Amino acid sequence: MSRINIGGQAVMEGVMMRNNDRYAVAVRKPDKQIEVKTNRCTGTSDRPAVCNLPIVRGVFSFVQSLTIGVKTLMYSAQFFEDEEEEAPKKEKKKKKEKTKEQEARAEKAEMAGTVTFSIVLAVGLFMLLPAWIASLLDDVIKSHALIGLIEGVIRLAIFLGYVIAISRMEDIKRTYMYHGAEHKTINCLEHGNELTVENVMQASRYHKRCGTSFLFIVMIVSILVFMCITVDAMWLRLLLRVLLVPVIAGISYEFIRFAGNSESWIANLLSKPGLLIQRLTTKEPTEDMVEVAIASVEAVLDWRGYLAEQAKNEK
């Protein structure tokens, strides 16, 4: 059974699935009903040619995935906002209601701010902070390669510590369960099985094209890249950490793309560490969570038609 061009992520009490230029987010609302919303985005065929070049396409996909991820996360969160302030609502009615255009501009501005803040925080925490900590050893260790290696180990430790720390939060635990439901659903379909709750529950919750694996590969690639860079000036060292983030993301994307579409021994071997990290970021879902994941897939893919076509091709 061939791989399908579909991916997704877990959101608050739900799952987002994307298939080329369409994506859908399914959310289990407080009343236990499943709400599904579909939308469109820029697909591979709609991009400028330069955006589909190796490395460059990784940068484009990373930014786009982050933007869609934040957007769908904000959408899912709105179903669970506290409705405890009724008085402010009366005050809002006295004000002029915003037009749809104003609301759209405000939403875009909020999303842009959230994405920018997320990128700045990630670069600061996982790139600049490890570089600064490792630089404290410059007077003791003269090998730039060894300093780069130590910096990478610190970066990995911060990343793993962050993942473990947030996994203890109750809301994050449930999100990790939905993450498992997302992976199980895709694995079930890629193995040629119908998307029933029973079939999906039996599938693996680990997948090589996972965003967690991507982030882990980013850490590894950054070690190799920064070990090869010898810069004495601290300000220039930090600047290069920022400037090379797109390059590292692009290289990491190419690896995930290769590993996700290959069953070779080397692809499976190099994917092992990322799959191990997924033991932390995915949990076994409940059946009602799997129902949400299936609803999200059905909104962007005719999986029955897909299975029928694959069966015909294998004859």
mmCIF file of C-alpha atoms in Angstrom:
data_model
loop_
_atom_site.group_PDB
_atom_site.id
_atom_site.type_symbol
_atom_site.label_atom_id
_atom_site.label_comp_id
_atom_site.label_asym_id
_atom_site.label_seq_id
_atom_site.Cartn_x
_atom_site.Cartn_y
_atom_site.Cartn_z
ATOM 1 C CA MET A 1 0.000 0.000 0.000
ATOM 2 C CA SER A 2 1.499 3.361 -1.035
ATOM 3 C CA ARG A 3 1.871 6.372 1.216
ATOM 4 C CA ILE A 4 -0.853 9.001 1.115
ATOM 5 C CA ASN A 5 -0.236 12.710 0.932
ATOM 6 C CA ILE A 6 -1.982 13.444 4.196
ATOM 7 C CA GLY A 7 -0.757 14.734 7.531
ATOM 8 C CA GLY A 8 -2.153 16.379 10.574
ATOM 9 C CA GLN A 9 -1.797 17.453 14.157
ATOM 10 C CA ALA A 10 -3.691 17.296 17.405
ATOM 11 C CA VAL A 11 -5.578 20.349 18.616
ATOM 12 C CA MET A 12 -7.593 21.010 21.757
ATOM 13 C CA GLU A 13 -10.039 18.092 21.986
ATOM 14 C CA GLY A 14 -9.644 17.405 18.300
ATOM 15 C CA VAL A 15 -7.566 16.593 15.236
ATOM 16 C CA MET A 16 -6.570 18.567 12.159
ATOM 17 C CA MET A 17 -5.906 16.670 8.925
ATOM 18 C CA ARG A 18 -4.462 18.119 5.737
ATOM 19 C CA ASN A 19 -4.517 16.715 2.227
ATOM 20 C CA ASN A 20 -2.600 18.912 -0.249
ATOM 21 C CA ASP A 21 -4.588 22.163 -0.516
ATOM 22 C CA ARG A 22 -7.400 21.222 1.871
ATOM 23 C CA TYR A 23 -7.412 20.833 5.619
ATOM 24 C CA ALA A 24 -10.089 20.077 8.162
ATOM 25 C CA VAL A 25 -10.278 20.323 11.923
ATOM 26 C CA ALA A 26 -12.672 18.097 13.856
ATOM 27 C CA VAL A 27 -13.416 18.960 17.478
ATOM 28 C CA ARG A 28 -15.356 17.083 20.132
ATOM 29 C CA LYS A 29 -17.439 19.882 21.643
ATOM 30 C CA PRO A 30 -18.499 20.040 25.308
ATOM 31 C CA ASP A 31 -21.928 18.684 24.277
ATOM 32 C CA LYS A 32 -20.066 15.618 22.877
ATOM 33 C CA GLN A 33 -21.018 16.410 19.270
ATOM 34 C CA ILE A 34 -18.262 16.500 16.617
ATOM 35 C CA GLU A 35 -17.825 19.820 14.837
ATOM 36 C CA VAL A 36 -15.938 19.680 11.527
ATOM 37 C CA LYS A 37 -14.645 22.713 9.658
ATOM 38 C CA THR A 38 -12.837 22.562 6.306
ATOM 39 C CA ASN A 39 -10.670 25.177 4.657
ATOM 40 C CA ARG A 40 -8.197 25.621 1.828
ATOM 41 C CA CYS A 41 -4.536 26.541 1.763
ATOM 42 C CA THR A 42 -1.776 26.865 -0.806
ATOM 43 C CA GLY A 43 -1.051 23.440 -2.254
ATOM 44 C CA THR A 44 2.178 22.228 -3.812
ATOM 45 C CA SER A 45 0.935 22.857 -7.348
ATOM 46 C CA ASP A 46 -0.105 26.423 -6.457
ATOM 47 C CA ARG A 47 3.283 27.511 -5.136
ATOM 48 C CA PRO A 48 5.851 29.435 -7.157
ATOM 49 C CA ALA A 49 8.387 27.018 -8.684
ATOM 50 C CA VAL A 50 11.149 28.222 -6.368
ATOM 51 C CA CYS A 51 9.076 27.166 -3.328
ATOM 52 C CA ASN A 52 9.154 23.544 -4.499
ATOM 53 C CA LEU A 53 12.941 23.314 -4.709
ATOM 54 C CA PRO A 54 14.689 21.016 -2.205
ATOM 55 C CA ILE A 55 15.474 22.739 1.128
ATOM 56 C CA VAL A 56 13.381 25.781 0.114
ATOM 57 C CA ARG A 57 10.171 23.735 0.145
ATOM 58 C CA GLY A 58 10.995 22.661 3.682
ATOM 59 C CA VAL A 59 11.131 26.256 4.893
ATOM 60 C CA PHE A 60 7.858 27.095 3.143
ATOM 61 C CA SER A 61 6.130 23.981 4.506
ATOM 62 C CA PHE A 62 7.371 24.635 8.036
ATOM 63 C CA VAL A 63 6.023 28.201 8.128
ATOM 64 C CA GLN A 64 2.760 27.151 6.493
ATOM 65 C CA SER A 65 2.280 24.237 8.888
ATOM 66 C CA LEU A 66 2.965 26.491 11.853
ATOM 67 C CA THR A 67 0.442 29.048 10.604
ATOM 68 C CA ILE A 68 -2.267 26.441 9.977
ATOM 69 C CA GLY A 69 -1.476 24.794 13.293
ATOM 70 C CA VAL A 70 -1.917 28.018 15.254
ATOM 71 C CA LYS A 71 -5.092 28.855 13.327
ATOM 72 C CA THR A 72 -6.722 25.481 13.979
ATOM 73 C CA LEU A 73 -5.594 25.483 17.602
ATOM 74 C CA MET A 74 -7.226 28.878 18.148
ATOM 75 C CA TYR A 75 -10.375 27.589 16.433
ATOM 76 C CA SER A 76 -10.602 24.499 18.646
ATOM 77 C CA ALA A 77 -9.935 26.510 21.804
ATOM 78 C CA GLN A 78 -12.944 28.754 21.213
ATOM 79 C CA PHE A 79 -15.297 25.881 22.055
ATOM 80 C CA PHE A 80 -13.879 25.689 25.558
ATOM 81 C CA GLU A 81 -13.580 29.328 26.542
ATOM 82 C CA ASP A 82 -15.116 30.159 29.895
ATOM 83 C CA GLU A 83 -18.490 31.858 29.648
ATOM 84 C CA GLU A 84 -18.277 33.447 33.068
ATOM 85 C CA GLU A 85 -18.304 37.129 32.118
ATOM 86 C CA GLU A 86 -21.793 38.137 31.070
ATOM 87 C CA ALA A 87 -21.452 41.805 32.073
ATOM 88 C CA PRO A 88 -18.748 42.596 29.511
ATOM 89 C CA LYS A 89 -21.081 41.265 26.816
ATOM 90 C CA LYS A 90 -23.589 44.008 27.595
ATOM 91 C CA GLU A 91 -20.862 46.602 27.302
ATOM 92 C CA LYS A 92 -19.823 45.174 23.961
ATOM 93 C CA LYS A 93 -23.372 45.572 22.661
ATOM 94 C CA LYS A 94 -23.199 49.290 23.382
ATOM 95 C CA LYS A 95 -20.173 49.580 21.125
ATOM 96 C CA LYS A 96 -20.418 49.463 17.375
ATOM 97 C CA GLU A 97 -20.232 45.956 16.098
ATOM 98 C CA LYS A 98 -17.133 45.198 14.128
ATOM 99 C CA THR A 99 -17.570 44.540 10.448
ATOM 100 C CA LYS A 100 -16.507 41.209 9.027
ATOM 101 C CA GLU A 101 -13.515 42.876 7.408
ATOM 102 C CA GLN A 102 -12.409 44.340 10.728
ATOM 103 C CA GLU A 103 -12.816 40.970 12.420
ATOM 104 C CA ALA A 104 -10.831 39.277 9.657
ATOM 105 C CA ARG A 105 -8.027 41.843 9.965
ATOM 106 C CA ALA A 106 -7.984 41.460 13.742
ATOM 107 C CA GLU A 107 -7.852 37.670 13.437
ATOM 108 C CA LYS A 108 -4.997 37.820 10.917
ATOM 109 C CA ALA A 109 -3.087 40.255 13.137
ATOM 110 C CA GLU A 110 -3.576 38.031 16.187
ATOM 111 C CA MET A 111 -2.490 34.948 14.285
ATOM 112 C CA ALA A 112 0.568 36.717 12.832
ATOM 113 C CA GLY A 113 1.523 37.868 16.317
ATOM 114 C CA THR A 114 1.112 34.366 17.746
ATOM 115 C CA VAL A 115 3.166 32.754 14.975
ATOM 116 C CA THR A 116 5.900 35.379 15.300
ATOM 117 C CA PHE A 117 6.012 34.980 19.074
ATOM 118 C CA SER A 118 6.172 31.170 18.724
ATOM 119 C CA ILE A 119 9.101 31.356 16.306
ATOM 120 C CA VAL A 120 10.984 33.916 18.420
ATOM 121 C CA LEU A 121 10.442 31.848 21.587
ATOM 122 C CA ALA A 122 11.542 28.613 19.897
ATOM 123 C CA VAL A 123 14.673 30.199 18.405
ATOM 124 C CA GLY A 124 15.553 31.824 21.716
ATOM 125 C CA LEU A 125 14.963 28.715 23.818
ATOM 126 C CA PHE A 126 16.342 26.016 21.530
ATOM 127 C CA MET A 127 18.995 27.900 19.522
ATOM 128 C CA LEU A 128 20.318 30.970 21.331
ATOM 129 C CA LEU A 129 20.163 29.759 24.941
ATOM 130 C CA PRO A 130 22.197 26.553 24.314
ATOM 131 C CA ALA A 131 24.751 28.565 22.315
ATOM 132 C CA TRP A 132 25.143 31.067 25.158
ATOM 133 C CA ILE A 133 25.475 28.332 27.807
ATOM 134 C CA ALA A 134 28.072 26.471 25.732
ATOM 135 C CA SER A 135 30.022 29.722 25.173
ATOM 136 C CA LEU A 136 30.734 29.837 28.918
ATOM 137 C CA LEU A 137 33.175 26.981 28.278
ATOM 138 C CA ASP A 138 35.193 28.874 25.652
ATOM 139 C CA ASP A 139 38.005 29.618 28.108
ATOM 140 C CA VAL A 140 38.216 25.978 29.169
ATOM 141 C CA ILE A 141 37.675 24.138 25.869
ATOM 142 C CA LYS A 142 39.507 25.368 22.779
ATOM 143 C CA SER A 143 37.964 22.958 20.266
ATOM 144 C CA HIS A 144 35.131 24.635 18.337
ATOM 145 C CA ALA A 145 33.817 21.226 17.271
ATOM 146 C CA LEU A 146 33.616 20.041 20.873
ATOM 147 C CA ILE A 147 31.887 23.263 21.931
ATOM 148 C CA GLY A 148 29.410 22.713 19.102
ATOM 149 C CA LEU A 149 28.804 19.152 20.297
ATOM 150 C CA ILE A 150 28.238 20.301 23.885
ATOM 151 C CA GLU A 151 25.867 22.990 22.621
ATOM 152 C CA GLY A 152 23.921 20.317 20.763
ATOM 153 C CA VAL A 153 23.689 18.096 23.834
ATOM 154 C CA ILE A 154 22.387 21.056 25.853
ATOM 155 C CA ARG A 155 19.848 21.775 23.091
ATOM 156 C CA LEU A 156 18.630 18.174 23.153
ATOM 157 C CA ALA A 157 18.384 18.232 26.949
ATOM 158 C CA ILE A 158 16.289 21.427 26.867
ATOM 159 C CA PHE A 159 14.040 19.961 24.173
ATOM 160 C CA LEU A 160 13.477 16.680 26.019
ATOM 161 C CA GLY A 161 13.005 18.509 29.319
ATOM 162 C CA TYR A 162 10.399 20.746 27.709
ATOM 163 C CA VAL A 163 8.510 17.788 26.201
ATOM 164 C CA ILE A 164 8.546 15.859 29.491
ATOM 165 C CA ALA A 165 7.512 18.921 31.533
ATOM 166 C CA ILE A 166 4.458 19.804 29.442
ATOM 167 C CA SER A 167 3.423 16.140 29.195
ATOM 168 C CA ARG A 168 2.519 16.319 32.896
ATOM 169 C CA MET A 169 -0.183 18.914 32.216
ATOM 170 C CA GLU A 170 -3.670 17.393 32.084
ATOM 171 C CA ASP A 171 -4.725 19.246 28.911
ATOM 172 C CA ILE A 172 -1.498 18.249 27.173
ATOM 173 C CA LYS A 173 -2.024 14.595 28.130
ATOM 174 C CA ARG A 174 -5.356 14.646 26.302
ATOM 175 C CA THR A 175 -3.758 16.427 23.340
ATOM 176 C CA TYR A 176 -1.131 13.675 23.198
ATOM 177 C CA MET A 177 -3.969 11.128 23.125
ATOM 178 C CA TYR A 178 -5.495 12.922 20.137
ATOM 179 C CA HIS A 179 -1.999 12.950 18.624
ATOM 180 C CA GLY A 180 -2.011 9.178 18.954
ATOM 181 C CA ALA A 181 -5.450 9.025 17.331
ATOM 182 C CA GLU A 182 -4.145 11.068 14.383
ATOM 183 C CA HIS A 183 -1.207 8.711 13.824
ATOM 184 C CA LYS A 184 -3.307 5.582 14.231
ATOM 185 C CA THR A 185 -5.805 6.798 11.656
ATOM 186 C CA ILE A 186 -3.151 7.537 9.032
ATOM 187 C CA ASN A 187 -1.331 4.251 9.725
ATOM 188 C CA CYS A 188 -4.587 2.313 9.423
ATOM 189 C CA LEU A 189 -5.300 3.828 6.016
ATOM 190 C CA GLU A 190 -1.722 3.407 4.762
ATOM 191 C CA HIS A 191 -1.902 -0.289 5.608
ATOM 192 C CA GLY A 192 -4.992 -0.674 3.423
ATOM 193 C CA ASN A 193 -7.555 -1.058 6.191
ATOM 194 C CA GLU A 194 -10.967 0.596 6.319
ATOM 195 C CA LEU A 195 -11.335 3.509 8.708
ATOM 196 C CA THR A 196 -13.436 1.894 11.394
ATOM 197 C CA VAL A 197 -12.880 2.594 15.065
ATOM 198 C CA GLU A 198 -11.928 -1.043 15.635
ATOM 199 C CA ASN A 199 -9.313 -1.041 12.848
ATOM 200 C CA VAL A 200 -7.811 2.296 13.863
ATOM 201 C CA MET A 201 -7.488 1.278 17.518
ATOM 202 C CA GLN A 202 -5.335 -1.675 16.432
ATOM 203 C CA ALA A 203 -2.943 0.490 14.380
ATOM 204 C CA SER A 204 0.365 1.896 15.636
ATOM 205 C CA ARG A 205 0.444 5.304 17.280
ATOM 206 C CA TYR A 206 3.942 6.007 15.885
ATOM 207 C CA HIS A 207 4.587 7.525 12.464
ATOM 208 C CA LYS A 208 7.791 8.549 10.694
ATOM 209 C CA ARG A 209 6.345 11.773 9.248
ATOM 210 C CA CYS A 210 5.463 13.147 12.685
ATOM 211 C CA GLY A 211 6.206 16.746 13.648
ATOM 212 C CA THR A 212 7.918 15.497 16.805
ATOM 213 C CA SER A 213 10.364 13.513 14.680
ATOM 214 C CA PHE A 214 10.909 16.627 12.562
ATOM 215 C CA LEU A 215 11.841 18.693 15.628
ATOM 216 C CA PHE A 216 14.192 15.979 16.850
ATOM 217 C CA ILE A 217 15.902 15.857 13.445
ATOM 218 C CA VAL A 218 16.239 19.662 13.609
ATOM 219 C CA MET A 219 18.202 19.211 16.840
ATOM 220 C CA ILE A 220 20.491 16.608 15.278
ATOM 221 C CA VAL A 221 21.068 18.573 12.067
ATOM 222 C CA SER A 222 21.842 21.707 14.094
ATOM 223 C CA ILE A 223 24.576 19.798 15.944
ATOM 224 C CA LEU A 224 26.246 18.763 12.677
ATOM 225 C CA VAL A 225 25.927 22.231 11.136
ATOM 226 C CA PHE A 226 27.170 24.225 14.134
ATOM 227 C CA MET A 227 30.065 21.852 14.786
ATOM 228 C CA CYS A 228 31.401 22.883 11.374
ATOM 229 C CA ILE A 229 31.135 26.615 12.045
ATOM 230 C CA THR A 230 34.099 28.244 13.790
ATOM 231 C CA VAL A 231 33.305 31.771 14.932
ATOM 232 C CA ASP A 232 34.949 33.502 17.875
ATOM 233 C CA ALA A 233 32.743 36.585 18.226
ATOM 234 C CA MET A 234 29.771 35.732 20.417
ATOM 235 C CA TRP A 235 27.395 38.129 18.667
ATOM 236 C CA LEU A 236 28.215 36.608 15.281
ATOM 237 C CA ARG A 237 27.815 33.093 16.665
ATOM 238 C CA LEU A 238 24.307 33.928 17.896
ATOM 239 C CA LEU A 239 23.434 35.712 14.665
ATOM 240 C CA LEU A 240 24.411 32.663 12.634
ATOM 241 C CA ARG A 241 22.183 30.504 14.857
ATOM 242 C CA VAL A 242 19.246 32.655 13.815
ATOM 243 C CA LEU A 243 20.154 33.000 10.132
ATOM 244 C CA LEU A 244 20.725 29.267 9.682
ATOM 245 C CA VAL A 245 17.396 28.192 11.202
ATOM 246 C CA PRO A 246 15.675 28.112 7.749
ATOM 247 C CA VAL A 247 18.534 26.045 6.302
ATOM 248 C CA ILE A 248 18.393 23.559 9.182
ATOM 249 C CA ALA A 249 14.602 23.345 8.912
ATOM 250 C CA GLY A 250 14.872 22.760 5.162
ATOM 251 C CA ILE A 251 17.437 19.959 5.541
ATOM 252 C CA SER A 252 15.371 18.335 8.294
ATOM 253 C CA TYR A 253 12.252 18.477 6.125
ATOM 254 C CA GLU A 254 14.063 16.632 3.314
ATOM 255 C CA PHE A 255 15.064 13.889 5.735
ATOM 256 C CA ILE A 256 11.517 13.480 7.075
ATOM 257 C CA ARG A 257 10.220 13.461 3.506
ATOM 258 C CA PHE A 258 12.705 10.720 2.578
ATOM 259 C CA ALA A 259 12.092 8.646 5.708
ATOM 260 C CA GLY A 260 8.307 8.948 5.444
ATOM 261 C CA ASN A 261 8.292 7.623 1.884
ATOM 262 C CA SER A 262 10.919 4.915 2.201
ATOM 263 C CA GLU A 263 11.010 1.516 3.856
ATOM 264 C CA SER A 264 14.753 1.064 3.335
ATOM 265 C CA TRP A 265 16.802 -0.143 6.287
ATOM 266 C CA ILE A 266 18.700 3.133 6.528
ATOM 267 C CA ALA A 267 15.482 5.192 6.574
ATOM 268 C CA ASN A 268 14.031 2.956 9.276
ATOM 269 C CA LEU A 269 17.246 3.063 11.292
ATOM 270 C CA LEU A 270 17.561 6.855 11.165
ATOM 271 C CA SER A 271 13.877 7.208 12.068
ATOM 272 C CA LYS A 272 14.235 5.203 15.286
ATOM 273 C CA PRO A 273 15.214 8.118 17.592
ATOM 274 C CA GLY A 274 12.261 10.233 16.437
ATOM 275 C CA LEU A 275 9.888 7.295 16.938
ATOM 276 C CA LEU A 276 11.236 6.849 20.459
ATOM 277 C CA ILE A 277 10.496 10.509 21.231
ATOM 278 C CA GLN A 278 6.924 9.870 20.111
ATOM 279 C CA ARG A 279 6.546 7.613 23.139
ATOM 280 C CA LEU A 280 6.412 10.897 25.059
ATOM 281 C CA THR A 281 4.271 12.938 22.663
ATOM 282 C CA THR A 282 1.647 10.323 21.746
ATOM 283 C CA LYS A 283 -0.624 8.328 24.033
ATOM 284 C CA GLU A 284 -3.163 5.609 23.377
ATOM 285 C CA PRO A 285 -6.469 7.322 22.503
ATOM 286 C CA THR A 286 -9.999 6.415 23.492
ATOM 287 C CA GLU A 287 -12.534 5.276 20.902
ATOM 288 C CA ASP A 288 -14.346 8.627 20.915
ATOM 289 C CA MET A 289 -11.041 10.353 20.108
ATOM 290 C CA VAL A 290 -10.548 8.011 17.154
ATOM 291 C CA GLU A 291 -14.026 8.940 15.917
ATOM 292 C CA VAL A 292 -12.899 12.579 15.809
ATOM 293 C CA ALA A 293 -9.748 11.690 13.854
ATOM 294 C CA ILE A 294 -11.767 9.662 11.329
ATOM 295 C CA ALA A 295 -14.211 12.554 10.871
ATOM 296 C CA SER A 296 -11.280 14.868 10.141
ATOM 297 C CA VAL A 297 -9.872 12.503 7.482
ATOM 298 C CA GLU A 298 -13.260 12.034 5.827
ATOM 299 C CA ALA A 299 -13.557 15.803 5.399
ATOM 300 C CA VAL A 300 -10.436 15.974 3.185
ATOM 301 C CA LEU A 301 -10.143 12.522 1.624
ATOM 302 C CA ASP A 302 -12.435 9.964 0.028
ATOM 303 C CA TRP A 303 -10.683 7.106 1.791
ATOM 304 C CA ARG A 304 -13.004 4.462 0.357
ATOM 305 C CA GLY A 305 -12.137 5.603 -3.157
ATOM 306 C CA TYR A 306 -8.464 5.670 -2.200
ATOM 307 C CA LEU A 307 -8.539 2.084 -0.916
ATOM 308 C CA ALA A 308 -10.441 0.909 -3.999
ATOM 309 C CA GLU A 309 -7.902 2.537 -6.328
ATOM 310 C CA GLN A 310 -4.976 1.062 -4.423
ATOM 311 C CA ALA A 311 -6.549 -2.389 -4.517
ATOM 312 C CA LYS A 312 -7.027 -2.064 -8.276
ATOM 313 C CA ASN A 313 -3.389 -0.997 -8.785
ATOM 314 C CA GLU A 314 -2.079 -3.957 -6.800
ATOM 315 C CA LYS A 315 -3.898 -6.505 -8.974
#
